[in-house]
Amino acid sequence: QNGVMSGLMQMLLLKVSAHITEQLGMAPGGEFREAFKEASKVPFCKFHLGDRPIPVTFKRAIAALSFWQKVKLAWGLCFLSDPISKDDVEKCKQKDLLEQMMAEMIGEFPDLHRTIVSERDIYLTYMLKQAAKQIELPRASENEPRKYIPAVVVGVVGMGHVPGIEKNWNSDLKIQEIMSVPPPSASSKILKFVLKATVFGLLGYGCYRIGHRTVQFVLSMPATQSYLQRLTEVPQQ
């Protein structure tokens, strides 16, 4: 539905998520589920999912990577088996270590960092600023002056996005550009064609093998052989 490469990448990330869940006994994203639970306890609280839609992020990330970067990333995600402990998670909460990990990601996959982290920093900042706009109070008449009250907003984001949100907060943000999905590259079209050809080729070969064996099995049955023998004897008579 969202494209071959985007779908494959989502499957690999689900594999990573399952690996983390198995290692820690808890699924990633627990802070967001906890936020939703707490929001339901607050009267008149509106809960809003403020991140960029996943299909847009995936498609932009895939389009930004070269063919070999895609292969390298897929290989790393496929064979991710490093043990993860709760102590490792706690270490990642340290600002210095987190910044070091982000710097390593920038060095290895700069375009991936731009689409998955930097662009989402802009989007998250924009959505938080929209939510933080002052609320206009209802007026008894048109002549009554407008009155506003500040909005109370609690934003729950990953630690890696906090520096970017702080950096972009006072900027005039426009999100139209980071919401557009670029057209598929030539390599993506070729890979899509190869995958489709492989799938249909395997299906065709499977049907051929099943059909061939079925015919052989039917012909080897005594009843079939007897019937065929009668058919050959009829012209002779």
mmCIF file of C-alpha atoms in Angstrom:
data_model
loop_
_atom_site.group_PDB
_atom_site.id
_atom_site.type_symbol
_atom_site.label_atom_id
_atom_site.label_comp_id
_atom_site.label_asym_id
_atom_site.label_seq_id
_atom_site.Cartn_x
_atom_site.Cartn_y
_atom_site.Cartn_z
ATOM 1 C CA GLN A 1 0.000 0.000 0.000
ATOM 2 C CA ASN A 2 2.800 2.442 0.857
ATOM 3 C CA GLY A 3 5.341 1.185 -1.680
ATOM 4 C CA VAL A 4 7.707 -1.785 -1.826
ATOM 5 C CA MET A 5 10.747 -0.182 -0.210
ATOM 6 C CA SER A 6 8.693 1.593 2.436
ATOM 7 C CA GLY A 7 6.875 -1.651 3.249
ATOM 8 C CA LEU A 8 10.122 -3.621 3.517
ATOM 9 C CA MET A 9 11.651 -0.957 5.768
ATOM 10 C CA GLN A 10 8.581 -0.994 8.008
ATOM 11 C CA MET A 11 8.842 -4.792 8.291
ATOM 12 C CA LEU A 12 12.516 -4.527 9.287
ATOM 13 C CA LEU A 13 11.750 -1.853 11.898
ATOM 14 C CA LEU A 14 8.974 -4.050 13.311
ATOM 15 C CA LYS A 15 11.605 -6.782 13.614
ATOM 16 C CA VAL A 16 13.828 -4.374 15.558
ATOM 17 C CA SER A 17 10.878 -3.434 17.771
ATOM 18 C CA ALA A 18 10.180 -7.127 18.455
ATOM 19 C CA HIS A 19 13.870 -7.648 19.314
ATOM 20 C CA ILE A 20 13.777 -4.770 21.831
ATOM 21 C CA THR A 21 10.511 -6.056 23.317
ATOM 22 C CA GLU A 22 11.989 -9.536 23.719
ATOM 23 C CA GLN A 23 15.149 -8.201 25.372
ATOM 24 C CA LEU A 24 13.481 -5.736 27.766
ATOM 25 C CA GLY A 25 10.088 -7.321 28.327
ATOM 26 C CA MET A 26 8.392 -4.073 27.270
ATOM 27 C CA ALA A 27 7.506 -2.577 23.902
ATOM 28 C CA PRO A 28 9.064 0.686 22.651
ATOM 29 C CA GLY A 29 6.814 3.746 22.864
ATOM 30 C CA GLY A 30 5.604 3.086 26.403
ATOM 31 C CA GLU A 31 5.915 6.795 27.248
ATOM 32 C CA PHE A 32 3.274 7.633 24.630
ATOM 33 C CA ARG A 33 0.876 4.977 25.881
ATOM 34 C CA GLU A 34 1.373 6.308 29.429
ATOM 35 C CA ALA A 35 0.688 9.865 28.213
ATOM 36 C CA PHE A 36 -2.565 8.717 26.607
ATOM 37 C CA LYS A 37 -3.562 6.986 29.839
ATOM 38 C CA GLU A 38 -2.834 10.090 31.943
ATOM 39 C CA ALA A 39 -4.628 12.396 29.502
ATOM 40 C CA SER A 40 -7.828 10.381 29.915
ATOM 41 C CA LYS A 41 -7.794 11.253 33.641
ATOM 42 C CA VAL A 42 -7.736 15.037 33.056
ATOM 43 C CA PRO A 43 -11.148 16.689 32.492
ATOM 44 C CA PHE A 44 -11.567 18.357 29.062
ATOM 45 C CA CYS A 45 -8.064 17.252 28.035
ATOM 46 C CA LYS A 46 -7.592 16.786 24.288
ATOM 47 C CA PHE A 47 -5.080 14.150 23.185
ATOM 48 C CA HIS A 48 -3.377 14.792 19.869
ATOM 49 C CA LEU A 49 -0.907 12.639 17.921
ATOM 50 C CA GLY A 50 1.510 15.329 16.774
ATOM 51 C CA ASP A 51 4.139 13.381 14.837
ATOM 52 C CA ARG A 52 4.451 13.280 11.054
ATOM 53 C CA PRO A 53 2.574 10.339 9.455
ATOM 54 C CA ILE A 54 4.801 7.255 9.226
ATOM 55 C CA PRO A 55 4.254 6.635 5.461
ATOM 56 C CA VAL A 56 5.515 10.157 4.667
ATOM 57 C CA THR A 57 8.600 9.726 6.855
ATOM 58 C CA PHE A 58 9.400 6.281 5.410
ATOM 59 C CA LYS A 59 8.988 7.370 1.792
ATOM 60 C CA ARG A 60 11.113 10.477 2.274
ATOM 61 C CA ALA A 61 13.770 8.457 4.119
ATOM 62 C CA ILE A 62 13.909 5.785 1.419
ATOM 63 C CA ALA A 63 14.078 8.387 -1.348
ATOM 64 C CA ALA A 64 16.992 10.136 0.408
ATOM 65 C CA LEU A 65 19.157 6.994 0.558
ATOM 66 C CA SER A 66 21.294 5.695 -2.258
ATOM 67 C CA PHE A 67 20.926 2.061 -3.360
ATOM 68 C CA TRP A 68 23.997 0.928 -1.393
ATOM 69 C CA GLN A 69 22.902 2.858 1.691
ATOM 70 C CA LYS A 70 19.553 1.053 1.513
ATOM 71 C CA VAL A 71 21.356 -2.299 1.276
ATOM 72 C CA LYS A 72 23.669 -1.381 4.176
ATOM 73 C CA LEU A 73 20.772 -0.244 6.374
ATOM 74 C CA ALA A 74 18.632 -3.307 5.546
ATOM 75 C CA TRP A 75 21.582 -5.612 6.269
ATOM 76 C CA GLY A 76 22.167 -3.983 9.646
ATOM 77 C CA LEU A 77 18.486 -4.221 10.611
ATOM 78 C CA CYS A 78 18.190 -7.840 9.415
ATOM 79 C CA PHE A 79 21.072 -9.072 11.553
ATOM 80 C CA LEU A 80 20.486 -6.931 14.622
ATOM 81 C CA SER A 81 20.954 -9.295 17.535
ATOM 82 C CA ASP A 82 22.937 -7.303 20.117
ATOM 83 C CA PRO A 83 21.675 -7.845 23.663
ATOM 84 C CA ILE A 84 19.887 -4.868 25.245
ATOM 85 C CA SER A 85 19.462 -4.426 28.992
ATOM 86 C CA LYS A 86 17.499 -1.917 31.054
ATOM 87 C CA ASP A 87 20.839 -0.433 32.139
ATOM 88 C CA ASP A 88 21.598 0.268 28.475
ATOM 89 C CA VAL A 89 18.287 2.116 28.191
ATOM 90 C CA GLU A 90 19.096 4.190 31.275
ATOM 91 C CA LYS A 91 22.504 5.072 29.804
ATOM 92 C CA CYS A 92 20.783 6.367 26.660
ATOM 93 C CA LYS A 93 18.991 8.935 28.840
ATOM 94 C CA GLN A 94 22.325 10.625 29.497
ATOM 95 C CA LYS A 95 22.610 13.711 27.308
ATOM 96 C CA ASP A 96 26.283 13.232 26.379
ATOM 97 C CA LEU A 97 25.817 9.608 25.314
ATOM 98 C CA LEU A 98 22.652 10.446 23.398
ATOM 99 C CA GLU A 99 24.423 13.241 21.515
ATOM 100 C CA GLN A 100 27.275 10.840 20.711
ATOM 101 C CA MET A 101 24.841 8.273 19.300
ATOM 102 C CA MET A 102 23.120 10.959 17.209
ATOM 103 C CA ALA A 103 26.505 12.133 15.896
ATOM 104 C CA GLU A 104 27.359 8.568 14.849
ATOM 105 C CA MET A 105 24.060 8.294 12.995
ATOM 106 C CA ILE A 106 24.736 11.610 11.216
ATOM 107 C CA GLY A 107 28.182 10.411 10.187
ATOM 108 C CA GLU A 108 26.963 7.059 8.838
ATOM 109 C CA PHE A 109 23.568 8.034 7.380
ATOM 110 C CA PRO A 110 23.359 11.853 7.129
ATOM 111 C CA ASP A 111 20.334 11.800 4.801
ATOM 112 C CA LEU A 112 18.518 9.332 7.049
ATOM 113 C CA HIS A 113 19.160 11.551 10.069
ATOM 114 C CA ARG A 114 17.812 14.541 8.150
ATOM 115 C CA THR A 115 14.518 12.846 7.216
ATOM 116 C CA ILE A 116 13.893 10.828 10.387
ATOM 117 C CA VAL A 117 15.194 13.284 13.010
ATOM 118 C CA SER A 118 15.745 16.840 11.726
ATOM 119 C CA GLU A 119 12.570 17.067 9.611
ATOM 120 C CA ARG A 120 10.488 15.575 12.391
ATOM 121 C CA ASP A 121 12.028 18.099 14.813
ATOM 122 C CA ILE A 122 10.534 20.809 12.583
ATOM 123 C CA TYR A 123 7.173 19.032 12.333
ATOM 124 C CA LEU A 124 6.947 18.382 16.086
ATOM 125 C CA THR A 125 7.873 22.006 16.847
ATOM 126 C CA TYR A 126 5.223 23.253 14.427
ATOM 127 C CA MET A 127 2.514 21.052 15.961
ATOM 128 C CA LEU A 128 3.493 22.027 19.511
ATOM 129 C CA LYS A 129 3.370 25.721 18.594
ATOM 130 C CA GLN A 130 -0.065 25.240 17.035
ATOM 131 C CA ALA A 131 -1.283 23.535 20.206
ATOM 132 C CA ALA A 132 0.250 26.282 22.390
ATOM 133 C CA LYS A 133 -1.647 29.138 20.743
ATOM 134 C CA GLN A 134 -3.752 31.222 23.089
ATOM 135 C CA ILE A 135 -7.394 30.247 23.431
ATOM 136 C CA GLU A 136 -10.001 32.911 22.650
ATOM 137 C CA LEU A 137 -12.804 33.179 25.207
ATOM 138 C CA PRO A 138 -16.401 33.381 23.982
ATOM 139 C CA ARG A 139 -17.795 36.939 23.728
ATOM 140 C CA ALA A 140 -21.257 38.087 24.728
ATOM 141 C CA SER A 141 -21.402 40.496 21.767
ATOM 142 C CA GLU A 142 -19.360 41.694 18.792
ATOM 143 C CA ASN A 143 -18.548 44.946 20.586
ATOM 144 C CA GLU A 144 -16.943 43.187 23.530
ATOM 145 C CA PRO A 145 -13.112 43.125 23.304
ATOM 146 C CA ARG A 146 -11.455 39.804 22.571
ATOM 147 C CA LYS A 147 -9.986 38.021 25.554
ATOM 148 C CA TYR A 148 -7.488 35.179 25.485
ATOM 149 C CA ILE A 149 -6.140 32.693 27.972
ATOM 150 C CA PRO A 150 -2.902 30.717 27.575
ATOM 151 C CA ALA A 151 -3.186 27.101 26.526
ATOM 152 C CA VAL A 152 -1.753 24.445 28.831
ATOM 153 C CA VAL A 153 0.158 21.900 26.763
ATOM 154 C CA VAL A 154 2.139 18.829 27.764
ATOM 155 C CA GLY A 155 4.301 17.556 24.912
ATOM 156 C CA VAL A 156 5.709 14.021 25.101
ATOM 157 C CA VAL A 157 8.583 13.491 22.673
ATOM 158 C CA GLY A 158 11.660 11.309 22.399
ATOM 159 C CA MET A 159 14.785 12.714 24.064
ATOM 160 C CA GLY A 160 16.577 12.883 20.733
ATOM 161 C CA HIS A 161 14.062 15.479 19.494
ATOM 162 C CA VAL A 162 14.370 17.924 22.421
ATOM 163 C CA PRO A 163 17.463 19.831 21.138
ATOM 164 C CA GLY A 164 15.903 20.214 17.689
ATOM 165 C CA ILE A 165 12.610 21.489 19.117
ATOM 166 C CA GLU A 166 14.447 24.039 21.260
ATOM 167 C CA LYS A 167 16.479 25.135 18.229
ATOM 168 C CA ASN A 168 13.404 25.567 15.981
ATOM 169 C CA TRP A 169 11.025 27.071 18.536
ATOM 170 C CA ASN A 170 11.567 30.741 17.615
ATOM 171 C CA SER A 171 11.740 30.109 13.869
ATOM 172 C CA ASP A 172 9.016 30.750 11.300
ATOM 173 C CA LEU A 173 8.247 27.166 10.339
ATOM 174 C CA LYS A 174 6.658 25.865 7.151
ATOM 175 C CA ILE A 175 5.948 22.153 6.833
ATOM 176 C CA GLN A 176 4.667 21.929 3.250
ATOM 177 C CA GLU A 177 8.075 20.921 1.894
ATOM 178 C CA ILE A 178 8.713 18.162 4.460
ATOM 179 C CA MET A 179 5.224 16.726 3.876
ATOM 180 C CA SER A 180 5.751 16.144 0.150
ATOM 181 C CA VAL A 181 6.678 12.664 -1.040
ATOM 182 C CA PRO A 182 9.307 12.636 -3.820
ATOM 183 C CA PRO A 183 8.699 10.420 -6.872
ATOM 184 C CA PRO A 184 10.373 6.984 -6.770
ATOM 185 C CA SER A 185 13.936 6.832 -8.051
ATOM 186 C CA ALA A 186 15.074 4.701 -10.990
ATOM 187 C CA SER A 187 16.654 2.157 -8.617
ATOM 188 C CA SER A 188 13.379 1.863 -6.676
ATOM 189 C CA LYS A 189 11.455 1.252 -9.915
ATOM 190 C CA ILE A 190 13.961 -1.418 -11.006
ATOM 191 C CA LEU A 191 13.849 -3.115 -7.596
ATOM 192 C CA LYS A 192 10.042 -3.039 -7.627
ATOM 193 C CA PHE A 193 10.005 -4.641 -11.081
ATOM 194 C CA VAL A 194 12.552 -7.304 -10.033
ATOM 195 C CA LEU A 195 10.572 -8.151 -6.881
ATOM 196 C CA LYS A 196 7.307 -8.410 -8.805
ATOM 197 C CA ALA A 197 8.928 -10.518 -11.531
ATOM 198 C CA THR A 198 10.470 -12.802 -8.881
ATOM 199 C CA VAL A 199 7.174 -13.254 -7.031
ATOM 200 C CA PHE A 200 5.156 -13.952 -10.180
ATOM 201 C CA GLY A 201 7.932 -16.216 -11.512
ATOM 202 C CA LEU A 202 7.944 -18.261 -8.304
ATOM 203 C CA LEU A 203 4.145 -18.465 -8.327
ATOM 204 C CA GLY A 204 4.158 -19.588 -11.956
ATOM 205 C CA TYR A 205 6.865 -22.178 -11.323
ATOM 206 C CA GLY A 206 5.004 -23.416 -8.249
ATOM 207 C CA CYS A 207 1.768 -23.783 -10.225
ATOM 208 C CA TYR A 208 3.649 -25.619 -12.973
ATOM 209 C CA ARG A 209 5.260 -28.042 -10.519
ATOM 210 C CA ILE A 210 1.992 -28.689 -8.691
ATOM 211 C CA GLY A 211 0.129 -29.169 -11.960
ATOM 212 C CA HIS A 212 2.837 -31.456 -13.360
ATOM 213 C CA ARG A 213 2.842 -33.655 -10.244
ATOM 214 C CA THR A 214 -0.960 -33.705 -10.150
ATOM 215 C CA VAL A 215 -1.108 -34.906 -13.763
ATOM 216 C CA GLN A 216 1.526 -37.579 -13.072
ATOM 217 C CA PHE A 217 -0.367 -38.737 -9.992
ATOM 218 C CA VAL A 218 -3.679 -38.909 -11.872
ATOM 219 C CA LEU A 219 -2.090 -40.806 -14.780
ATOM 220 C CA SER A 220 -0.468 -43.293 -12.396
ATOM 221 C CA MET A 221 -3.808 -44.250 -10.827
ATOM 222 C CA PRO A 222 -5.055 -47.728 -11.895
ATOM 223 C CA ALA A 223 -8.507 -46.394 -12.741
ATOM 224 C CA THR A 224 -7.001 -43.764 -15.081
ATOM 225 C CA GLN A 225 -4.714 -46.300 -16.774
ATOM 226 C CA SER A 226 -7.657 -48.681 -17.255
ATOM 227 C CA TYR A 227 -9.763 -45.891 -18.757
ATOM 228 C CA LEU A 228 -6.948 -44.827 -21.119
ATOM 229 C CA GLN A 229 -6.421 -48.455 -22.174
ATOM 230 C CA ARG A 230 -10.096 -48.740 -23.067
ATOM 231 C CA LEU A 231 -9.886 -45.532 -25.118
ATOM 232 C CA THR A 232 -6.966 -46.932 -27.131
ATOM 233 C CA GLU A 233 -8.769 -50.228 -27.699
ATOM 234 C CA VAL A 234 -11.957 -48.598 -29.077
ATOM 235 C CA PRO A 235 -10.431 -47.454 -32.435
ATOM 236 C CA GLN A 236 -8.851 -50.913 -32.949
ATOM 237 C CA GLN A 237 -12.249 -52.596 -32.576
#
